[in-house]
Amino acid sequence: MRAKASDVHTKDCVKVAVRVRPFNKRERDAGSRCIISLVSTSIGIHDPRDCHNRRSFCFDYAYWSHSGFTRDHTGLFVPEEPGGRYADQDSVFQDLGVGILENSLQGYNATLLAYGQTGSGKSYSMVGYGPNKGLVPKLCDRLFEAIRENQENRQCQVFFSMLEIYNEQVVDLLFRGSRTAGGLRVREELQRGFYVEGLRKIPCENALQVEQLMEQGTRTRTTAATQMNANSSRSHMLIILQLKQIFSKESITKQSNINLVDLAGSERQRSSGSEADRLKEGTAINLSLTTLGNVISALADVAVGKKVVHIPYRDSVLTKLLQSALGGNSRTVMIATLSPADICYEESLSTLRYAERAKRIQNRAVVNESPTERLVKELKAENARLMQKLSRMDQEGRRASDESKELRQLLTQNELQIRAIQTLWEQNLQEALKDWEQQYASITQERRMMQMYPYILNINEDAQLSGVVKLFIQEGEWGIGLCDSSPRSISIKGLGIQERHVVFRNEQRRVTLTPVMGSKVIVNGNTVYETIELQHLDRLILGSNCTYLFIGYPSERGGKDWSRYDYDYFQSELAAAEGIHLGESNTGSNQTDPSLLAVFYDYIKLMPMVAEANQMSQELSKGVEFKLEIKNLALSDSRGHDLQKDIVVRVTSAGSKQVWMWSKAKFINRKFLMEELYQHFKAEQHENTRVEGLPAVVLPRDKDPFWDPVEPLLLGSAHLWLQSLAFRIPLEEQLEVLGSEGTEEAILQAQLVPCTSNGLPLGEDDILIDPSEILGRRLDFQLVLDQCCGVCWIREARNRGIQISFRVFDCSEPLYTPPLWHNINPLLDHRVQFTSLQTSQSLLDYLQSSAVVLELWGLQEGCTHMNSSLEAVRMTAEGVFIIDVSGPSQAAVSDSVELSCSVRALQQNLEELKSINESLRKENGSLREQLNTARIGGEGARGRSLRPSCDAEFARALKAFYHSMTSVRGQLQRLRRHRPSEESDLLGLRLFVDEQSRLLRDFSEQLEESVSALKQDVATIVRRKRERSSVWS
């Protein structure tokens, strides 16, 4: 099933492994289907939208960790059955980690890259969780085991470094001082290649020290993410283990670097032409991952013999540091992690394609000789030459004091340099031991305080960074905020945190929280303004998005599971407070609606980002407000089917009242650009270069991520149902224009008028009882838009305008009304005539089951109004729009196919039709004789007028029924929208129930009256027809 571990170091091509993780909670709630199949080392992926579309990929290793596992008594995930297909952490390490370890012990550089979308299991595979240790800790354990086993014939030195790359800035995660502005610099040397200047390299003697350093780095990463307002899923983490092996007998030194890289999330934003952003997407935030893809593609082309002019290593920090790992002096393994859920199809397919390119790369690994060892050899050789020169001078009897003095100084300097190099390890180790002692003391103190006091625990979007920071609340009063000058203050940093943000009081084993005026504090999803007593496992959000879990005294903790209170739990709680509930559907059902689940998770993912964007806008004095909305939540298409829902961000400028609607992808891109701008602003504040009274950051408007050119906005839509046209009955309605989330935006008065080719309205005598009578005949009608009343868009700002767009049947482009400005109740008076020269069955079906969707568009000052594109539209000489253009040709094609298939059946029925025709002729003759007899009796005129009279009465009855059903439909819409308020108490709910009962009673009465009236009219018509028939006979 898998390649042997020894294969990893027998070739220099990049080895690629793929691992499939289990469903997470989100995917289980959505009822996701598994679209990944695995056979041996072959991976198959199925398109959930097309069952016949299947792609296959083959890799060096393939691991099925999706199912077939159980948890044993120690917490380890193991196969349910011995020899099962489930791949646990140990089997992954045996295939990948052992080969990397053997490579490094042989003196080769080795690199392990983890690639995949956020949440696909990269960190679990690399670091692990709890007893399920990942590749990194297992590798460290085995490394030091190998060192102990071989300590007799070699001396080994291990140095540990840990860094993070975020937004093209390098952060040393082991440095405890204040951060360097702009991060550490990446430099290049001929021998070393690219390296990070000033990166700490800490010597380690055992795996426990490495584990403690990783905890320290994770803590630094968590704190930096909070301070920088950074998203850890967009950062790359590199762990560098430098192994130096000194073989004293052979006088050989081997030095190798083990690079363990957890890459940023690879998810890509779905984008279309309408979502394109005028500003460069992602800027530096996506540069490293994009450049890495370009490097891998270029190296893959080189491997298959293509001519590549340039490999863009120098285009990003990440690719500079990984140059040796990709196409250079290293033996490299990539593990690509996949989600098997159908909702992650695009990202999983992209990951597989990426990994397939990577496996073509070939490296040129060599055994490394330490530069330090070479330097010692060179210094010793130089000293030998100096000694020979001094001895020759003594033999020749020359006593050039100046020259000999200079030579002896060089000799002394070289000896000192050799001694310094040889004692470097011991000195570094002694310094590190002091750090170990301090760190051990702090860890011991923290564990002791955890058993004595309550504390708040950080919760991060990245599970690996949660629970790292603990802020203890000892007896007395403690202030939390940016200020740390007071002895009874706890310093935290983050967006929206004030100098003194909140006050905790711990008195008599009761902890209370009091927000400082103007600070934002949320407890369990609700904003808090006054003192509140905290309970164990309360959820706190301070500022924009500093999330903490309150842990009470040890006596309160019990055995309650804390793991459920993850980052998503906090955001779901916030969403519920805003009225957005998991899987909420219009049906009122308690079951989760899968169609809304993905939107819900997008909503809670963007909530903290929107809060941070609002805070940055406030601090930068931009005057821009961001608000999440669910697009198409209450809208439907022309057949009444729900439209696909998505998350959009409504952006409003407080000063100009300009409004933009940004897609999710566009907002995320802009948010990263805002972060860059905000970091520059904070740097200026730190350097005290900002002049008070001036705008915080001045940018050209076209470079400002908070601004966009204004465009028309879709405010809402209304449905004008076309069924009456099938009977040639005119229709006049007042339509509610509903916004995306179901709010009423305006009232639109519209008409459908069946007419002649000259535009004259048809009369009652032209009404049809059977709609099929219009097949093959010409149909003309007019769409009349009279007036739009109560436009909320213009009520908010009088400098705005509106347009209405619509599309009928097969019109390829929408038609627009002329723009109207500054009027809350604009008079449209817009009339458009449509004609079908030969009505097809498809048009008739459309009329009977569809509606014209009338879209209300909002115009803003400075935006260009929309014009109807008439290039692809057919029109008559009188300016009438021709629809159903393709109907006859398509019908002819389908008829020809049907005729060719049924010609034999027609031939067989020919004789039968002839006999039926003959019998019909005889019957017609007898009927003709009866008709002549009736005319002689004087009742001919009444008989001739019977059918037209009955048809007209039927038409009038149908018209009355359609008009009554219009009010019934409006009542039904009111019932659908009628919901209780989120703040309703018991009395409010009772009033709502009473109101709902009244609306239901009115609806049933109107419906019953309409149907009863139709029944009475039909019964009257039938009775009259019978009376006339009896008189006639």
CSV table of N, CA and C in Angstrom, one decimal, residues 334-448:
chain,number,residue,atom,x,y,z
A,334,MET,N,6.6,16.4,1.0
A,334,MET,CA,5.4,17.2,1.2
A,334,MET,C,4.3,16.3,1.6
A,335,ILE,N,3.6,16.7,2.7
A,335,ILE,CA,2.3,16.0,3.0
A,335,ILE,C,1.2,17.0,2.8
A,336,ALA,N,0.3,16.6,1.9
A,336,ALA,CA,-0.9,17.4,1.5
A,336,ALA,C,-2.1,16.8,2.2
A,337,THR,N,-2.8,17.6,2.9
A,337,THR,CA,-4.0,17.2,3.7
A,337,THR,C,-5.3,17.6,3.0
A,338,LEU,N,-6.3,16.7,3.1
A,338,LEU,CA,-7.5,16.9,2.4
A,338,LEU,C,-8.7,16.8,3.3
A,339,SER,N,-9.7,17.6,3.0
A,339,SER,CA,-11.1,17.4,3.6
A,339,SER,C,-11.8,16.5,2.5
A,340,PRO,N,-12.5,15.4,3.0
A,340,PRO,CA,-13.2,14.6,2.0
A,340,PRO,C,-14.6,15.0,1.7
A,341,ALA,N,-15.0,16.2,2.3
A,341,ALA,CA,-16.4,16.6,2.2
A,341,ALA,C,-16.7,17.2,0.8
A,342,ASP,N,-18.0,17.0,0.4
A,342,ASP,CA,-18.4,17.6,-0.9
A,342,ASP,C,-18.3,19.1,-1.0
A,343,ILE,N,-18.6,19.7,0.2
A,343,ILE,CA,-18.6,21.2,0.2
A,343,ILE,C,-17.1,21.8,0.1
A,344,CYS,N,-16.1,20.9,0.2
A,344,CYS,CA,-14.7,21.4,0.0
A,344,CYS,C,-14.1,20.9,-1.3
A,345,TYR,N,-15.0,20.5,-2.3
A,345,TYR,CA,-14.5,19.9,-3.5
A,345,TYR,C,-13.4,20.8,-4.2
A,346,GLU,N,-13.7,22.1,-4.4
A,346,GLU,CA,-12.8,23.0,-5.1
A,346,GLU,C,-11.5,23.0,-4.5
A,347,GLU,N,-11.4,23.2,-3.1
A,347,GLU,CA,-10.2,23.3,-2.4
A,347,GLU,C,-9.4,22.0,-2.4
A,348,SER,N,-10.1,20.9,-2.3
A,348,SER,CA,-9.4,19.6,-2.3
A,348,SER,C,-8.8,19.3,-3.7
A,349,LEU,N,-9.6,19.6,-4.7
A,349,LEU,CA,-9.0,19.4,-6.1
A,349,LEU,C,-7.8,20.3,-6.3
A,350,SER,N,-7.9,21.5,-5.9
A,350,SER,CA,-6.7,22.4,-6.0
A,350,SER,C,-5.5,21.9,-5.3
A,351,THR,N,-5.7,21.3,-4.1
A,351,THR,CA,-4.6,20.8,-3.3
A,351,THR,C,-4.0,19.6,-4.0
A,352,LEU,N,-4.8,18.7,-4.6
A,352,LEU,CA,-4.3,17.5,-5.3
A,352,LEU,C,-3.5,18.0,-6.6
A,353,ARG,N,-4.0,19.0,-7.3
A,353,ARG,CA,-3.2,19.4,-8.4
A,353,ARG,C,-1.9,20.0,-8.0
A,354,TYR,N,-1.9,20.8,-6.9
A,354,TYR,CA,-0.7,21.4,-6.4
A,354,TYR,C,0.4,20.3,-6.0
A,355,ALA,N,-0.1,19.3,-5.3
A,355,ALA,CA,0.8,18.2,-4.9
A,355,ALA,C,1.3,17.4,-6.1
A,356,GLU,N,0.5,17.3,-7.1
A,356,GLU,CA,0.9,16.5,-8.3
A,356,GLU,C,2.1,17.2,-9.0
A,357,ARG,N,2.0,18.6,-9.1
A,357,ARG,CA,3.1,19.3,-9.6
A,357,ARG,C,4.4,19.2,-8.8
A,358,ALA,N,4.2,19.2,-7.5
A,358,ALA,CA,5.4,19.2,-6.6
A,358,ALA,C,6.2,17.9,-6.7
A,359,LYS,N,5.5,16.7,-7.0
A,359,LYS,CA,6.2,15.5,-7.0
A,359,LYS,C,7.1,15.3,-8.2
A,360,ARG,N,7.0,16.3,-9.1
A,360,ARG,CA,8.0,16.2,-10.3
A,360,ARG,C,9.3,16.9,-10.0
A,361,ILE,N,9.4,17.6,-8.9
A,361,ILE,CA,10.6,18.4,-8.6
A,361,ILE,C,11.7,17.5,-8.3
A,362,GLN,N,12.9,17.8,-8.8
A,362,GLN,CA,14.1,17.0,-8.4
A,362,GLN,C,15.1,18.0,-7.7
A,363,ASN,N,15.7,17.5,-6.6
A,363,ASN,CA,16.7,18.2,-5.9
A,363,ASN,C,18.1,17.6,-6.1
A,364,ARG,N,19.1,18.4,-5.6
A,364,ARG,CA,20.5,17.9,-5.8
A,364,ARG,C,21.1,18.0,-4.4
A,365,ALA,N,20.8,16.9,-3.6
A,365,ALA,CA,21.2,16.9,-2.2
A,365,ALA,C,22.7,16.4,-2.1
A,366,VAL,N,23.5,17.0,-1.2
A,366,VAL,CA,24.8,16.6,-1.0
A,366,VAL,C,25.0,16.5,0.5
A,367,VAL,N,26.0,15.8,1.0
A,367,VAL,CA,26.4,15.8,2.4
A,367,VAL,C,27.1,17.1,2.7
A,368,ASN,N,26.7,17.7,3.8
A,368,ASN,CA,27.2,19.0,4.1
A,368,ASN,C,28.4,19.0,5.1
A,369,GLU,N,29.4,19.7,4.7
A,369,GLU,CA,30.5,20.0,5.6
A,369,GLU,C,30.3,21.3,6.3
A,370,SER,N,30.5,21.3,7.6
A,370,SER,CA,30.2,22.5,8.4
A,370,SER,C,31.1,23.7,8.0
A,371,PRO,N,30.6,24.9,7.7
A,371,PRO,CA,31.5,26.0,7.5
A,371,PRO,C,32.4,26.3,8.7
A,372,THR,N,31.9,26.1,9.9
A,372,THR,CA,32.7,26.3,11.1
A,372,THR,C,33.9,25.4,11.1
A,373,GLU,N,33.7,24.1,10.8
A,373,GLU,CA,34.9,23.2,10.8
A,373,GLU,C,35.9,23.6,9.7
A,374,ARG,N,35.4,24.0,8.6
A,374,ARG,CA,36.3,24.5,7.5
A,374,ARG,C,37.1,25.7,8.0
A,375,LEU,N,36.4,26.6,8.7
A,375,LEU,CA,37.1,27.8,9.2
A,375,LEU,C,38.2,27.4,10.2
A,376,VAL,N,38.0,26.4,11.0
A,376,VAL,CA,39.0,26.0,12.0
A,376,VAL,C,40.2,25.4,11.2
A,377,LYS,N,39.9,24.6,10.2
A,377,LYS,CA,41.0,24.0,9.4
A,377,LYS,C,41.8,25.1,8.7
A,378,GLU,N,41.1,26.1,8.2
A,378,GLU,CA,41.8,27.2,7.5
A,378,GLU,C,42.6,28.0,8.4
A,379,LEU,N,42.1,28.3,9.6
A,379,LEU,CA,42.9,29.0,10.6
A,379,LEU,C,44.1,28.2,11.1
A,380,LYS,N,43.9,26.9,11.3
A,380,LYS,CA,45.1,26.1,11.7
A,380,LYS,C,46.1,26.1,10.5
A,381,ALA,N,45.7,26.0,9.3
A,381,ALA,CA,46.6,26.0,8.2
A,381,ALA,C,47.4,27.3,8.1
A,382,GLU,N,46.6,28.4,8.3
A,382,GLU,CA,47.2,29.7,8.3
A,382,GLU,C,48.2,29.9,9.4
A,383,ASN,N,47.9,29.4,10.6
A,383,ASN,CA,48.9,29.4,11.7
A,383,ASN,C,50.1,28.6,11.4
A,384,ALA,N,50.0,27.5,10.8
A,384,ALA,CA,51.2,26.7,10.4
A,384,ALA,C,52.1,27.4,9.5
A,385,ARG,N,51.4,28.2,8.5
A,385,ARG,CA,52.2,29.0,7.6
A,385,ARG,C,53.0,30.1,8.3
A,386,LEU,N,52.3,30.7,9.3
A,386,LEU,CA,52.9,31.8,10.0
A,386,LEU,C,54.1,31.3,10.9
A,387,MET,N,53.9,30.1,11.5
A,387,MET,CA,55.0,29.5,12.3
A,387,MET,C,56.2,29.2,11.4
A,388,GLN,N,56.0,28.7,10.2
A,388,GLN,CA,57.1,28.4,9.3
A,388,GLN,C,57.8,29.7,8.9
A,389,LYS,N,57.0,30.7,8.7
A,389,LYS,CA,57.6,32.0,8.3
A,389,LYS,C,58.5,32.6,9.4
A,390,LEU,N,58.0,32.5,10.7
A,390,LEU,CA,58.7,33.0,11.8
A,390,LEU,C,60.0,32.1,12.0
A,391,SER,N,59.9,30.8,11.8
A,391,SER,CA,61.1,30.0,12.0
A,391,SER,C,62.2,30.3,11.0
A,392,ARG,N,61.7,30.6,9.7
A,392,ARG,CA,62.7,30.9,8.7
A,392,ARG,C,63.4,32.2,9.0
A,393,MET,N,62.6,33.2,9.5
A,393,MET,CA,63.2,34.4,9.9
A,393,MET,C,64.2,34.3,11.0
A,394,ASP,N,63.9,33.4,12.0
A,394,ASP,CA,64.9,33.1,13.0
A,394,ASP,C,66.2,32.5,12.5
A,395,GLN,N,66.0,31.5,11.6
A,395,GLN,CA,67.1,30.8,11.0
A,395,GLN,C,68.0,31.7,10.2
A,396,GLU,N,67.4,32.6,9.5
A,396,GLU,CA,68.1,33.5,8.6
A,396,GLU,C,68.8,34.7,9.4
A,397,GLY,N,68.4,34.7,10.7
A,397,GLY,CA,69.0,35.6,11.6
A,397,GLY,C,68.5,37.0,11.4
A,398,ARG,N,67.4,37.1,10.7
A,398,ARG,CA,66.8,38.5,10.5
A,398,ARG,C,65.9,38.7,11.7
A,399,ARG,N,66.0,39.8,12.3
A,399,ARG,CA,65.3,40.2,13.5
A,399,ARG,C,64.4,41.4,13.2
A,400,ALA,N,63.6,41.3,12.2
A,400,ALA,CA,62.8,42.5,11.8
A,400,ALA,C,61.7,42.6,12.9
A,401,SER,N,61.9,43.4,13.8
A,401,SER,CA,61.0,43.4,15.0
A,401,SER,C,59.6,43.7,14.6
A,402,ASP,N,59.4,44.7,13.7
A,402,ASP,CA,58.0,45.1,13.3
A,402,ASP,C,57.3,43.9,12.6
A,403,GLU,N,58.0,43.3,11.7
A,403,GLU,CA,57.4,42.2,10.9
A,403,GLU,C,57.1,41.0,11.8
A,404,SER,N,58.0,40.6,12.6
A,404,SER,CA,57.8,39.5,13.5
A,404,SER,C,56.7,39.8,14.5
A,405,LYS,N,56.6,41.0,15.0
A,405,LYS,CA,55.5,41.4,15.9
A,405,LYS,C,54.2,41.3,15.3
A,406,GLU,N,54.1,41.7,14.0
A,406,GLU,CA,52.8,41.6,13.3
A,406,GLU,C,52.4,40.2,13.1
A,407,LEU,N,53.4,39.3,12.7
A,407,LEU,CA,53.1,37.9,12.5
A,407,LEU,C,52.6,37.2,13.8
A,408,ARG,N,53.3,37.6,14.9
A,408,ARG,CA,52.9,37.0,16.2
A,408,ARG,C,51.5,37.5,16.6
A,409,GLN,N,51.1,38.7,16.3
A,409,GLN,CA,49.7,39.2,16.6
A,409,GLN,C,48.7,38.4,15.8
A,410,LEU,N,49.0,38.2,14.5
A,410,LEU,CA,48.0,37.4,13.7
A,410,LEU,C,47.9,36.0,14.2
A,411,LEU,N,49.0,35.4,14.6
A,411,LEU,CA,49.0,34.1,15.2
A,411,LEU,C,48.1,34.0,16.5
A,412,THR,N,48.3,35.0,17.3
A,412,THR,CA,47.5,35.1,18.5
A,412,THR,C,46.0,35.2,18.2
A,413,GLN,N,45.7,36.1,17.3
A,413,GLN,CA,44.3,36.3,16.9
A,413,GLN,C,43.6,35.0,16.4
A,414,ASN,N,44.4,34.3,15.5
A,414,ASN,CA,43.8,33.1,15.0
A,414,ASN,C,43.6,32.0,16.1
A,415,GLU,N,44.5,31.9,17.1
A,415,GLU,CA,44.4,31.0,18.1
A,415,GLU,C,43.1,31.3,19.0
A,416,LEU,N,43.0,32.6,19.2
A,416,LEU,CA,41.8,33.1,20.0
A,416,LEU,C,40.5,32.7,19.2
A,417,GLN,N,40.5,32.9,17.9
A,417,GLN,CA,39.3,32.7,17.1
A,417,GLN,C,39.0,31.2,17.1
A,418,ILE,N,40.1,30.3,17.0
A,418,ILE,CA,39.9,28.9,17.0
A,418,ILE,C,39.2,28.5,18.4
A,419,ARG,N,39.8,29.1,19.5
A,419,ARG,CA,39.3,28.7,20.8
A,419,ARG,C,37.9,29.2,21.0
A,420,ALA,N,37.5,30.4,20.4
A,420,ALA,CA,36.2,30.9,20.5
A,420,ALA,C,35.2,30.0,19.8
A,421,ILE,N,35.6,29.5,18.6
A,421,ILE,CA,34.7,28.7,17.8
A,421,ILE,C,34.5,27.3,18.6
A,422,GLN,N,35.5,26.8,19.2
A,422,GLN,CA,35.4,25.5,19.8
A,422,GLN,C,34.6,25.6,21.1
A,423,THR,N,34.6,26.8,21.7
A,423,THR,CA,33.9,26.9,23.0
A,423,THR,C,32.5,27.5,22.8
A,424,LEU,N,32.1,27.8,21.5
A,424,LEU,CA,30.8,28.4,21.2
A,424,LEU,C,29.7,27.5,21.7
A,425,TRP,N,29.7,26.2,21.4
A,425,TRP,CA,28.7,25.3,21.9
A,425,TRP,C,28.5,25.4,23.4
A,426,GLU,N,29.6,25.3,24.1
A,426,GLU,CA,29.5,25.3,25.6
A,426,GLU,C,28.9,26.5,26.1
A,427,GLN,N,29.3,27.7,25.5
A,427,GLN,CA,28.8,29.0,26.0
A,427,GLN,C,27.3,29.1,25.7
A,428,ASN,N,26.9,28.7,24.5
A,428,ASN,CA,25.5,28.8,24.1
A,428,ASN,C,24.7,27.9,25.0
A,429,LEU,N,25.2,26.7,25.3
A,429,LEU,CA,24.5,25.7,26.2
A,429,LEU,C,24.3,26.3,27.6
A,430,GLN,N,25.4,26.9,28.1
A,430,GLN,CA,25.3,27.5,29.5
A,430,GLN,C,24.2,28.6,29.5
A,431,GLU,N,24.2,29.5,28.5
A,431,GLU,CA,23.2,30.5,28.4
A,431,GLU,C,21.8,29.9,28.3
A,432,ALA,N,21.7,28.9,27.5
A,432,ALA,CA,20.3,28.2,27.3
A,432,ALA,C,19.9,27.6,28.6
A,433,LEU,N,20.8,27.0,29.4
A,433,LEU,CA,20.4,26.4,30.7
A,433,LEU,C,19.8,27.4,31.6
A,434,LYS,N,20.3,28.7,31.6
A,434,LYS,CA,19.7,29.7,32.4
A,434,LYS,C,18.3,30.0,32.0
A,435,ASP,N,18.1,30.0,30.6
A,435,ASP,CA,16.7,30.2,30.1
A,435,ASP,C,15.8,29.0,30.5
A,436,TRP,N,16.4,27.8,30.5
A,436,TRP,CA,15.6,26.6,30.9
A,436,TRP,C,15.1,26.8,32.3
A,437,GLU,N,16.0,27.2,33.2
A,437,GLU,CA,15.7,27.3,34.6
A,437,GLU,C,14.6,28.4,34.8
A,438,GLN,N,14.7,29.5,34.1
A,438,GLN,CA,13.7,30.5,34.3
A,438,GLN,C,12.3,30.0,33.7
A,439,GLN,N,12.4,29.4,32.6
A,439,GLN,CA,11.1,28.9,32.0
A,439,GLN,C,10.5,27.8,32.8
A,440,TYR,N,11.3,26.9,33.4
A,440,TYR,CA,10.8,25.9,34.3
A,440,TYR,C,10.2,26.5,35.5
A,441,ALA,N,10.8,27.5,36.0
A,441,ALA,CA,10.2,28.2,37.2
A,441,ALA,C,8.9,28.8,36.9
A,442,SER,N,8.8,29.5,35.7
A,442,SER,CA,7.5,30.1,35.3
A,442,SER,C,6.4,29.1,35.1
A,443,ILE,N,6.8,27.9,34.5
A,443,ILE,CA,5.8,26.9,34.2
A,443,ILE,C,5.3,26.3,35.5
A,444,THR,N,6.2,26.1,36.5
A,444,THR,CA,5.9,25.6,37.8
A,444,THR,C,4.9,26.5,38.5
A,445,GLN,N,5.3,27.8,38.4
A,445,GLN,CA,4.4,28.8,39.1
A,445,GLN,C,3.0,28.9,38.5
A,446,GLU,N,3.0,28.8,37.1
A,446,GLU,CA,1.7,28.9,36.4
A,446,GLU,C,0.8,27.7,36.9
A,447,ARG,N,1.4,26.5,36.9
A,447,ARG,CA,0.6,25.3,37.3
A,447,ARG,C,0.2,25.4,38.8
A,448,ARG,N,1.0,26.0,39.6
A,448,ARG,CA,0.6,26.2,41.0
A,448,ARG,C,-0.6,27.2,41.1
